[in-house]
N, CA and C atoms as an extended XYZ file, in Angstrom:
489
Properties=species:S:1:pos:R:3:atomname:S:1:resname:S:1:resid:I:1 pbc="F F F"
N       -11.025     -115.402        5.569 N   UNK     1
C       -10.737     -113.756        4.797 CA  UNK     1
C       -11.900     -112.909        5.154 C   UNK     1
N       -11.639     -111.474        5.559 N   UNK     2
C       -12.561     -110.657        6.417 CA  UNK     2
C       -12.380     -109.196        5.473 C   UNK     2
N       -13.279     -109.494        5.436 N   UNK     3
C       -13.301     -107.469        4.377 CA  UNK     3
C       -14.244     -106.778        5.150 C   UNK     3
N       -13.605     -105.778        5.611 N   UNK     4
C       -14.462     -104.421        5.745 CA  UNK     4
C       -14.253     -103.265        5.316 C   UNK     4
N       -15.309     -102.499        5.301 N   UNK     5
C       -15.774     -101.268        4.620 CA  UNK     5
C       -15.949     -100.238        5.101 C   UNK     5
N       -15.968      -98.866        4.832 N   UNK     6
C       -16.487      -97.369        5.480 CA  UNK     6
C       -16.922      -96.722        4.106 C   UNK     6
N       -18.151      -96.609        5.191 N   UNK     7
C       -18.892      -95.454        4.213 CA  UNK     7
C       -18.035      -94.139        4.244 C   UNK     7
N       -17.326      -93.604        3.687 N   UNK     8
C       -16.857      -92.575        3.848 CA  UNK     8
C       -17.333      -91.071        2.743 C   UNK     8
N       -18.418      -91.485        2.368 N   UNK     9
C       -19.546      -90.550        1.957 CA  UNK     9
C       -19.682      -89.130        2.361 C   UNK     9
N       -19.692      -89.156        3.779 N   UNK    10
C       -19.663      -88.178        4.770 CA  UNK    10
C       -18.611      -87.192        4.358 C   UNK    10
N       -17.185      -87.808        4.534 N   UNK    11
C       -15.876      -87.218        4.576 CA  UNK    11
C       -15.843      -86.625        3.105 C   UNK    11
N       -16.116      -87.209        1.953 N   UNK    12
C       -15.997      -86.578        0.586 CA  UNK    12
C       -16.760      -85.319        0.414 C   UNK    12
N       -18.281      -85.953        0.913 N   UNK    13
C       -18.676      -84.630        0.753 CA  UNK    13
C       -18.100      -83.218        1.745 C   UNK    13
N       -17.835      -83.817        3.026 N   UNK    14
C       -17.395      -82.255        3.603 CA  UNK    14
C       -16.345      -81.982        2.762 C   UNK    14
N       -15.237      -82.449        2.311 N   UNK    15
C       -13.571      -82.271        1.699 CA  UNK    15
C       -13.889      -81.303        0.166 C   UNK    15
N       -15.136      -81.572       -0.688 N   UNK    16
C       -15.617      -81.305       -1.259 CA  UNK    16
C       -16.270      -79.975       -1.427 C   UNK    16
N       -17.132      -79.573        0.163 N   UNK    17
C       -17.654      -78.852        0.376 CA  UNK    17
C       -16.681      -77.413        0.980 C   UNK    17
N       -15.035      -77.791        1.338 N   UNK    18
C       -14.116      -77.398        2.022 CA  UNK    18
C       -13.514      -76.726        1.206 C   UNK    18
N       -13.479      -77.890       -0.033 N   UNK    19
C       -12.976      -76.719       -1.240 CA  UNK    19
C       -13.484      -75.788       -1.934 C   UNK    19
N       -14.844      -76.240       -1.820 N   UNK    20
C       -15.507      -75.260       -2.888 CA  UNK    20
C       -16.028      -73.967       -1.810 C   UNK    20
N       -15.505      -74.007       -0.880 N   UNK    21
C       -15.459      -72.616        0.212 CA  UNK    21
C       -13.726      -72.054       -0.037 C   UNK    21
N       -13.275      -72.846       -0.071 N   UNK    22
C       -11.960      -71.709       -0.019 CA  UNK    22
C       -11.850      -71.694       -1.301 C   UNK    22
N       -12.409      -72.215       -2.473 N   UNK    23
C       -12.027      -71.757       -3.921 CA  UNK    23
C       -13.042      -70.498       -3.893 C   UNK    23
N       -13.719      -70.250       -3.285 N   UNK    24
C       -15.152      -69.191       -3.193 CA  UNK    24
C       -14.547      -68.051       -2.876 C   UNK    24
N       -13.950      -67.988       -1.393 N   UNK    25
C       -13.065      -67.168       -0.571 CA  UNK    25
C       -11.580      -66.375       -1.344 C   UNK    25
N       -10.969      -67.160       -1.634 N   UNK    26
C       -10.542      -67.425       -2.566 CA  UNK    26
C       -10.438      -66.299       -3.806 C   UNK    26
N       -11.727      -66.389       -4.392 N   UNK    27
C       -11.964      -65.611       -6.077 CA  UNK    27
C       -12.881      -64.301       -5.155 C   UNK    27
N       -13.250      -64.027       -4.221 N   UNK    28
C       -13.272      -63.051       -3.692 CA  UNK    28
C       -12.229      -62.366       -3.127 C   UNK    28
N       -12.006      -62.166       -2.378 N   UNK    29
C       -10.078      -62.002       -2.249 CA  UNK    29
C       -10.181      -61.376       -3.464 C   UNK    29
N        -9.306      -62.069       -4.337 N   UNK    30
C        -9.000      -61.495       -5.567 CA  UNK    30
C        -9.718      -61.228       -6.202 C   UNK    30
N       -10.810      -61.111       -5.974 N   UNK    31
C       -11.392      -59.920       -6.980 CA  UNK    31
C       -12.259      -58.546       -6.318 C   UNK    31
N       -11.496      -58.191       -5.398 N   UNK    32
C       -11.859      -56.805       -4.788 CA  UNK    32
C       -11.080      -55.937       -5.184 C   UNK    32
N       -11.218      -54.565       -5.331 N   UNK    33
C       -10.404      -53.700       -5.711 CA  UNK    33
C        -9.291      -53.495       -4.179 C   UNK    33
N       -10.070      -54.142       -3.292 N   UNK    34
C        -8.771      -53.698       -2.008 CA  UNK    34
C        -7.162      -54.002       -1.760 C   UNK    34
N        -6.277      -53.756       -1.656 N   UNK    35
C        -5.694      -54.450       -1.629 CA  UNK    35
C        -4.979      -55.190       -0.189 C   UNK    35
N        -5.027      -56.161       -0.082 N   UNK    36
C        -5.147      -56.603        0.899 CA  UNK    36
C        -3.701      -57.791        1.261 C   UNK    36
N        -3.231      -58.032        2.426 N   UNK    37
C        -1.844      -58.385        2.774 CA  UNK    37
C        -2.538      -59.244        3.709 C   UNK    37
N        -1.353      -60.503        4.766 N   UNK    38
C        -1.478      -60.935        5.666 CA  UNK    38
C         0.250      -60.927        6.173 C   UNK    38
N         0.294      -60.823        7.528 N   UNK    39
C         1.771      -61.164        8.384 CA  UNK    39
C         1.611      -61.932        9.358 C   UNK    39
N         2.597      -63.101        9.469 N   UNK    40
C         2.198      -63.502       10.316 CA  UNK    40
C         3.339      -62.445       12.164 C   UNK    40
N         3.574      -63.509       13.069 N   UNK    41
C         3.535      -62.259       14.374 CA  UNK    41
C         5.133      -62.120       14.543 C   UNK    41
N         6.321      -62.352       13.122 N   UNK    42
C         7.683      -62.232       12.554 CA  UNK    42
C         7.606      -60.624       11.792 C   UNK    42
N         5.982      -60.167       11.476 N   UNK    43
C         5.863      -59.323       10.097 CA  UNK    43
C         6.742      -60.058        9.208 C   UNK    43
N         6.682      -61.306        8.595 N   UNK    44
C         6.972      -62.071        7.336 CA  UNK    44
C         5.630      -62.247        6.702 C   UNK    44
N         5.324      -61.914        5.383 N   UNK    45
C         4.383      -61.729        4.711 CA  UNK    45
C         3.929      -63.359        4.030 C   UNK    45
N         2.500      -63.582        4.558 N   UNK    46
C         1.741      -64.905        4.551 CA  UNK    46
C         1.234      -64.988        3.064 C   UNK    46
N         0.554      -64.200        2.836 N   UNK    47
C        -0.231      -63.920        1.475 CA  UNK    47
C        -0.946      -62.675        1.329 C   UNK    47
N        -0.988      -62.529        0.281 N   UNK    48
C        -1.255      -61.196       -0.108 CA  UNK    48
C        -2.418      -61.685       -1.469 C   UNK    48
N        -2.770      -60.887       -1.997 N   UNK    49
C        -3.818      -60.520       -3.181 CA  UNK    49
C        -2.734      -59.622       -4.211 C   UNK    49
N        -3.811      -59.771       -6.092 N   UNK    50
C        -3.400      -59.538       -6.768 CA  UNK    50
C        -3.022      -58.032       -6.734 C   UNK    50
N        -4.475      -56.835       -6.024 N   UNK    51
C        -4.192      -55.580       -5.463 CA  UNK    51
C        -2.816      -54.858       -5.010 C   UNK    51
N        -2.249      -56.011       -4.094 N   UNK    52
C        -1.690      -55.671       -3.377 CA  UNK    52
C        -0.170      -55.964       -4.143 C   UNK    52
N        -0.573      -56.919       -4.526 N   UNK    53
C         1.041      -57.341       -5.472 CA  UNK    53
C         0.994      -55.901       -6.141 C   UNK    53
N         0.422      -55.303       -7.360 N   UNK    54
C         0.483      -53.848       -8.240 CA  UNK    54
C         0.885      -52.800       -7.640 C   UNK    54
N        -0.005      -52.781       -6.088 N   UNK    55
C         0.799      -51.940       -5.044 CA  UNK    55
C         2.368      -52.144       -4.605 C   UNK    55
N         2.735      -53.041       -4.445 N   UNK    56
C         3.662      -53.656       -4.189 CA  UNK    56
C         5.130      -53.428       -5.247 C   UNK    56
N         4.800      -53.807       -6.424 N   UNK    57
C         5.695      -53.570       -7.235 CA  UNK    57
C         5.973      -51.888       -7.554 C   UNK    57
N         4.335      -51.167       -7.455 N   UNK    58
C         4.752      -49.803       -7.813 CA  UNK    58
C         5.742      -48.905       -6.792 C   UNK    58
N         5.481      -49.537       -5.527 N   UNK    59
C         6.243      -49.079       -4.686 CA  UNK    59
C         7.916      -49.892       -4.341 C   UNK    59
N         7.799      -51.293       -4.430 N   UNK    60
C         9.556      -51.708       -4.549 CA  UNK    60
C         9.960      -51.860       -5.260 C   UNK    60
N         8.977      -52.307       -6.535 N   UNK    61
C         9.555      -52.271       -7.538 CA  UNK    61
C         9.811      -54.107       -8.163 C   UNK    61
N         9.282      -54.782       -7.265 N   UNK    62
C         9.899      -56.433       -7.507 CA  UNK    62
C         8.563      -56.872       -7.093 C   UNK    62
N         8.023      -57.910       -7.529 N   UNK    63
C         7.268      -59.066       -6.844 CA  UNK    63
C         6.608      -58.909       -5.019 C   UNK    63
N         6.132      -59.183       -4.795 N   UNK    64
C         6.527      -59.686       -2.970 CA  UNK    64
C         7.160      -61.135       -2.777 C   UNK    64
N         7.421      -61.114       -1.926 N   UNK    65
C         8.056      -62.577       -1.766 CA  UNK    65
C         7.209      -63.251       -0.571 C   UNK    65
N         6.625      -64.376       -0.866 N   UNK    66
C         5.684      -64.613        0.839 CA  UNK    66
C         7.100      -65.476        1.410 C   UNK    66
N         7.284      -64.932        2.839 N   UNK    67
C         7.795      -65.506        3.763 CA  UNK    67
C         8.526      -64.430        3.975 C   UNK    67
N         9.080      -63.134        3.115 N   UNK    68
C         9.631      -61.922        3.933 CA  UNK    68
C         9.328      -61.176        4.593 C   UNK    68
N        10.534      -60.571        5.226 N   UNK    69
C         9.708      -59.661        5.834 CA  UNK    69
C         9.308      -58.445        5.723 C   UNK    69
N         8.136      -57.787        5.755 N   UNK    70
C         8.018      -56.207        5.336 CA  UNK    70
C         8.897      -55.545        6.005 C   UNK    70
N         9.422      -55.010        4.755 N   UNK    71
C        10.466      -53.903        4.928 CA  UNK    71
C        10.379      -52.621        5.769 C   UNK    71
N        10.936      -51.794        6.237 N   UNK    72
C        10.140      -50.777        7.226 CA  UNK    72
C         9.972      -49.153        5.990 C   UNK    72
N        11.496      -49.668        4.809 N   UNK    73
C        11.166      -48.467        3.754 CA  UNK    73
C         9.787      -48.631        2.789 C   UNK    73
N         9.065      -49.921        2.848 N   UNK    74
C         8.099      -49.875        2.338 CA  UNK    74
C         7.177      -49.227        3.502 C   UNK    74
N         6.792      -49.102        4.346 N   UNK    75
C         5.894      -48.059        5.403 CA  UNK    75
C         6.844      -47.008        5.459 C   UNK    75
N         7.680      -46.555        5.024 N   UNK    76
C         7.753      -45.230        4.730 CA  UNK    76
C         7.418      -44.754        3.869 C   UNK    76
N         8.086      -45.223        2.615 N   UNK    77
C         7.391      -44.945        1.429 CA  UNK    77
C         5.739      -44.690        1.044 C   UNK    77
N         5.048      -45.850        1.805 N   UNK    78
C         4.163      -45.785        2.138 CA  UNK    78
C         3.146      -44.537        3.406 C   UNK    78
N         3.694      -43.785        3.441 N   UNK    79
C         3.579      -42.549        4.474 CA  UNK    79
C         2.641      -43.395        5.558 C   UNK    79
N         3.449      -44.255        6.113 N   UNK    80
C         2.641      -44.856        7.623 CA  UNK    80
C         4.684      -45.421        8.466 C   UNK    80
N         4.608      -44.039        9.075 N   UNK    81
C         5.946      -44.046        9.488 CA  UNK    81
C         5.195      -44.709       11.113 C   UNK    81
N         4.349      -44.905       11.401 N   UNK    82
C         4.000      -45.175       12.938 CA  UNK    82
C         3.712      -46.839       12.265 C   UNK    82
N         3.817      -47.453       11.173 N   UNK    83
C         3.043      -49.068       11.370 CA  UNK    83
C         3.391      -49.847       11.896 C   UNK    83
N         4.625      -49.403       12.996 N   UNK    84
C         5.401      -50.562       13.816 CA  UNK    84
C         4.245      -50.613       14.967 C   UNK    84
N         4.063      -49.231       15.539 N   UNK    85
C         3.035      -49.254       15.992 CA  UNK    85
C         1.689      -49.757       16.136 C   UNK    85
N         1.391      -49.858       15.020 N   UNK    86
C        -0.278      -50.221       14.510 CA  UNK    86
C        -0.269      -51.392       14.492 C   UNK    86
N         1.475      -51.814       13.686 N   UNK    87
C         1.053      -53.607       14.258 CA  UNK    87
C         1.119      -53.940       15.172 C   UNK    87
N         1.305      -53.507       16.347 N   UNK    88
C         2.210      -53.752       17.715 CA  UNK    88
C         0.241      -53.792       18.295 C   UNK    88
N        -0.166      -52.756       17.869 N   UNK    89
C        -2.042      -52.799       18.419 CA  UNK    89
C        -2.628      -53.722       18.085 C   UNK    89
N        -2.323      -54.397       16.970 N   UNK    90
C        -3.197      -55.142       16.103 CA  UNK    90
C        -2.789      -56.416       16.686 C   UNK    90
N        -1.582      -56.895       16.942 N   UNK    91
C        -1.282      -58.276       17.801 CA  UNK    91
C        -1.453      -58.211       18.976 C   UNK    91
N        -2.050      -56.482       19.660 N   UNK    92
C        -2.868      -57.118       21.002 CA  UNK    92
C        -4.076      -56.825       20.776 C   UNK    92
N        -4.144      -57.105       19.189 N   UNK    93
C        -6.354      -57.384       19.619 CA  UNK    93
C        -6.876      -56.097       19.283 C   UNK    93
N        -6.319      -54.958       18.639 N   UNK    94
C        -6.854      -53.765       18.489 CA  UNK    94
C        -6.754      -53.427       17.167 C   UNK    94
N        -8.323      -53.559       16.269 N   UNK    95
C        -8.243      -52.955       14.918 CA  UNK    95
C        -8.233      -51.894       14.895 C   UNK    95
N        -7.744      -51.266       13.886 N   UNK    96
C        -7.528      -49.301       13.628 CA  UNK    96
C        -7.687      -49.012       12.043 C   UNK    96
N        -8.031      -48.232       11.849 N   UNK    97
C        -8.365      -47.602       10.593 CA  UNK    97
C        -8.266      -46.099       10.391 C   UNK    97
N        -6.940      -46.216        9.884 N   UNK    98
C        -6.661      -44.345        9.061 CA  UNK    98
C        -6.999      -44.116        7.501 C   UNK    98
N        -6.631      -43.039        7.452 N   UNK    99
C        -6.189      -42.468        6.271 CA  UNK    99
C        -5.510      -41.790        5.708 C   UNK    99
N        -4.079      -42.243        4.275 N   UNK   100
C        -3.191      -41.853        4.548 CA  UNK   100
C        -2.602      -41.333        3.162 C   UNK   100
N        -2.277      -40.295        2.685 N   UNK   101
C        -2.030      -40.019        1.480 CA  UNK   101
C        -0.426      -40.459        0.905 C   UNK   101
N        -0.683      -41.357       -0.096 N   UNK   102
C        -0.119      -42.485       -0.466 CA  UNK   102
C         1.082      -41.558       -1.741 C   UNK   102
N         2.165      -41.397       -2.493 N   UNK   103
C         2.388      -40.626       -3.347 CA  UNK   103
C         3.121      -42.018       -3.988 C   UNK   103
N         2.383      -42.329       -5.147 N   UNK   104
C         2.544      -43.419       -6.111 CA  UNK   104
C         2.573      -42.896       -7.578 C   UNK   104
N         4.106      -43.225       -8.499 N   UNK   105
C         4.206      -42.667       -9.835 CA  UNK   105
C         4.190      -41.624      -10.318 C   UNK   105
N         4.279      -40.400       -9.109 N   UNK   106
C         4.315      -39.034       -8.897 CA  UNK   106
C         2.748      -38.306       -8.998 C   UNK   106
N         1.853      -39.291       -8.640 N   UNK   107
C         0.409      -39.069       -8.017 CA  UNK   107
C         0.126      -39.469       -6.852 C   UNK   107
N        -0.131      -38.187       -6.436 N   UNK   108
C        -0.754      -38.376       -4.376 CA  UNK   108
C        -1.928      -39.237       -4.582 C   UNK   108
N        -2.121      -40.640       -3.806 N   UNK   109
C        -3.134      -40.855       -3.332 CA  UNK   109
C        -4.053      -41.411       -2.116 C   UNK   109
N        -5.488      -41.110       -2.025 N   UNK   110
C        -5.480      -41.582       -0.601 CA  UNK   110
C        -5.945      -42.852       -0.555 C   UNK   110
N        -6.068      -43.663        0.800 N   UNK   111
C        -5.927      -44.523        1.170 CA  UNK   111
C        -6.172      -44.757        2.151 C   UNK   111
N        -7.521      -45.504        2.301 N   UNK   112
C        -7.941      -46.102        3.970 CA  UNK   112
C        -7.621      -47.376        3.869 C   UNK   112
N        -6.835      -47.513        5.103 N   UNK   113
C        -6.421      -48.763        5.597 CA  UNK   113
C        -6.607      -48.984        6.935 C   UNK   113
N        -7.122      -50.143        7.046 N   UNK   114
C        -7.785      -51.044        8.216 CA  UNK   114
C        -6.489      -52.079        8.280 C   UNK   114
N        -5.969      -52.135        9.318 N   UNK   115
C        -5.220      -52.781       10.099 CA  UNK   115
C        -5.380      -53.484       11.629 C   UNK   115
N        -5.563      -55.199       11.237 N   UNK   116
C        -6.806      -55.933       11.824 CA  UNK   116
C        -5.551      -57.262       12.503 C   UNK   116
N        -6.337      -57.107       13.447 N   UNK   117
C        -5.222      -58.774       14.253 CA  UNK   117
C        -6.212      -59.332       13.502 C   UNK   117
N        -5.121      -61.294       13.270 N   UNK   118
C        -5.899      -61.980       12.557 CA  UNK   118
C        -5.605      -63.182       13.768 C   UNK   118
N        -6.881      -63.927       13.744 N   UNK   119
C        -6.807      -65.328       14.512 CA  UNK   119
C        -7.065      -66.449       13.972 C   UNK   119
N        -6.347      -67.195       15.244 N   UNK   120
C        -6.756      -68.495       14.884 CA  UNK   120
C        -8.091      -69.197       15.000 C   UNK   120
N        -8.270      -70.323       14.929 N   UNK   121
C        -9.643      -71.109       15.182 CA  UNK   121
C        -9.533      -71.265       16.821 C   UNK   121
N        -8.808      -71.151       17.034 N   UNK   122
C        -8.779      -70.790       18.506 CA  UNK   122
C        -9.067      -69.624       19.128 C   UNK   122
N        -9.179      -68.677       18.753 N   UNK   123
C        -9.127      -67.314       19.153 CA  UNK   123
C        -8.012      -66.412       19.185 C   UNK   123
N        -7.016      -66.934       19.067 N   UNK   124
C        -5.687      -66.549       19.510 CA  UNK   124
C        -5.358      -65.503       18.264 C   UNK   124
N        -4.946      -65.021       18.276 N   UNK   125
C        -4.029      -63.924       17.717 CA  UNK   125
C        -2.638      -64.699       16.843 C   UNK   125
N        -2.596      -64.666       15.530 N   UNK   126
C        -1.437      -65.327       15.343 CA  UNK   126
C        -0.973      -64.548       13.928 C   UNK   126
N        -1.373      -63.118       13.804 N   UNK   127
C        -0.907      -61.967       12.434 CA  UNK   127
C        -1.135      -61.039       12.614 C   UNK   127
N        -1.647      -60.649       11.307 N   UNK   128
C        -1.865      -58.998       11.187 CA  UNK   128
C        -2.423      -58.898        9.523 C   UNK   128
N        -4.010      -58.663        9.476 N   UNK   129
C        -4.367      -58.681        7.955 CA  UNK   129
C        -4.450      -57.179        8.178 C   UNK   129
N        -4.100      -56.524        6.517 N   UNK   130
C        -4.298      -55.223        6.031 CA  UNK   130
C        -5.065      -55.094        5.414 C   UNK   130
N        -6.413      -54.333        5.027 N   UNK   131
C        -6.264      -53.781        3.951 CA  UNK   131
C        -6.570      -52.415        3.559 C   UNK   131
N        -6.148      -52.423        1.859 N   UNK   132
C        -5.918      -51.243        1.979 CA  UNK   132
C        -6.935      -50.801        0.596 C   UNK   132
N        -7.893      -48.977        0.951 N   UNK   133
C        -8.786      -48.897       -0.445 CA  UNK   133
C        -8.466      -47.634       -0.426 C   UNK   133
N        -8.123      -47.701       -2.070 N   UNK   134
C        -8.043      -46.458       -2.447 CA  UNK   134
C        -9.473      -45.430       -2.860 C   UNK   134
N        -9.220      -44.393       -1.813 N   UNK   135
C       -10.705      -43.941       -1.445 CA  UNK   135
C       -10.071      -42.587       -1.826 C   UNK   135
N        -9.382      -41.869       -3.374 N   UNK   136
C        -9.018      -41.485       -3.877 CA  UNK   136
C       -10.253      -40.178       -4.547 C   UNK   136
N       -11.140      -40.725       -5.442 N   UNK   137
C       -12.000      -40.278       -6.077 CA  UNK   137
C       -12.639      -39.991       -5.175 C   UNK   137
N       -12.995      -39.971       -4.107 N   UNK   138
C       -14.488      -40.530       -2.623 CA  UNK   138
C       -13.958      -38.911       -2.308 C   UNK   138
N       -12.896      -39.019       -2.078 N   UNK   139
C       -12.099      -37.640       -1.572 CA  UNK   139
C       -12.583      -36.539       -2.494 C   UNK   139
N       -12.105      -36.464       -3.772 N   UNK   140
C       -11.918      -35.632       -4.317 CA  UNK   140
C       -13.920      -35.355       -4.656 C   UNK   140
N       -14.339      -36.081       -4.936 N   UNK   141
C       -15.895      -35.516       -4.707 CA  UNK   141
C       -16.448      -35.336       -3.798 C   UNK   141
N       -16.260      -35.905       -2.537 N   UNK   142
C       -16.225      -35.176       -1.451 CA  UNK   142
C       -16.112      -33.642       -1.313 C   UNK   142
N       -14.915      -33.513       -1.729 N   UNK   143
C       -14.451      -31.915       -1.492 CA  UNK   143
C       -15.292      -31.309       -2.879 C   UNK   143
N       -14.970      -31.670       -3.827 N   UNK   144
C       -16.450      -30.925       -4.920 CA  UNK   144
C       -17.498      -30.565       -4.126 C   UNK   144
N       -18.287      -31.167       -3.684 N   UNK   145
C       -19.473      -31.710       -3.046 CA  UNK   145
C       -19.905      -30.587       -1.938 C   UNK   145
N       -18.683      -30.232       -1.331 N   UNK   146
C       -18.270      -29.106        0.340 CA  UNK   146
C       -18.177      -27.734       -0.284 C   UNK   146
N       -17.477      -27.955       -1.886 N   UNK   147
C       -17.476      -26.531       -1.944 CA  UNK   147
C       -18.189      -26.171       -3.105 C   UNK   147
N       -19.223      -26.765       -3.993 N   UNK   148
C       -20.365      -26.831       -4.440 CA  UNK   148
C       -21.403      -25.766       -3.181 C   UNK   148
N       -21.842      -26.840       -2.238 N   UNK   149
C       -22.523      -26.210       -1.150 CA  UNK   149
C       -22.136      -24.900       -0.288 C   UNK   149
N       -20.786      -24.583       -0.100 N   UNK   150
C       -20.120      -23.640        0.608 CA  UNK   150
C       -20.770      -22.552       -0.646 C   UNK   150
N       -20.696      -22.273       -1.993 N   UNK   151
C       -20.909      -21.582       -2.927 CA  UNK   151
C       -22.424      -21.343       -3.029 C   UNK   151
N       -22.825      -22.042       -3.440 N   UNK   152
C       -24.598      -21.887       -3.216 CA  UNK   152
C       -24.633      -21.231       -1.952 C   UNK   152
N       -24.282      -21.464       -0.363 N   UNK   153
C       -24.638      -21.171        0.272 CA  UNK   153
C       -24.435      -19.764        0.824 C   UNK   153
N       -22.982      -19.515        0.022 N   UNK   154
C       -23.293      -17.741        0.135 CA  UNK   154
C       -23.549      -17.296       -0.709 C   UNK   154
N       -24.365      -17.930       -1.493 N   UNK   155
C       -25.536      -17.154       -2.581 CA  UNK   155
C       -26.727      -16.620       -2.192 C   UNK   155
N       -27.049      -18.064       -1.233 N   UNK   156
C       -28.404      -17.828       -0.346 CA  UNK   156
C       -27.723      -16.774        0.528 C   UNK   156
N       -26.897      -16.606        0.900 N   UNK   157
C       -26.627      -15.866        2.149 CA  UNK   157
C       -26.366      -14.073        2.059 C   UNK   157
N       -26.306      -13.254        0.572 N   UNK   158
C       -25.919      -12.345       -0.009 CA  UNK   158
C       -27.583      -11.704        0.386 C   UNK   158
N       -27.463      -10.416        0.380 N   UNK   159
C       -28.851       -9.784        0.751 CA  UNK   159
C       -29.073       -9.284       -0.606 C   UNK   159
N       -30.094       -9.461       -1.117 N   UNK   160
C       -30.185       -8.773       -2.183 CA  UNK   160
C       -30.684       -7.146       -1.483 C   UNK   160
N       -30.429       -6.280       -1.936 N   UNK   161
C       -30.619       -5.070       -2.146 CA  UNK   161
C       -31.475       -4.414       -3.534 C   UNK   161
N       -33.231       -3.710       -2.447 N   UNK   162
C       -33.785       -3.163       -3.250 CA  UNK   162
C       -33.655       -2.014       -3.843 C   UNK   162
N       -33.994       -1.406       -4.482 N   UNK   163
C       -33.927        0.603       -4.762 CA  UNK   163
C       -34.982        0.670       -4.615 C   UNK   163
């Protein structure tokens, strides 16, 4: 009778560390306000977070389905008529950030949209990752600040007439 044993402590620690790291990353992605989704090379939906799910429901009226091709009607409704070109740029390794006004439930919202290539562990492009940040409040604040600056500047520019 022969008995063999292998110490798997290192492998178990590595597995535990990997599981924890994945859970931390998942928590981070789910809890940021950006709508995030990824597509494969055929533009099929691979993964998304809760913010994207809410965005999608507002545009399409139903939950997104993993494995479904991103319909161009979503791009049109999201004021991304050039999404095909932007997605092709991402597949060629180019990242692009744009601002778009998107109408949701009767409101015009301003989104900063970042379209990026997704890479494998071997540095090959395997799809696209898109981050969408609602910057409407920031843009409104910037506009108000600019208006106030112009108003105050015009007050200082007026010449005081002394009699």
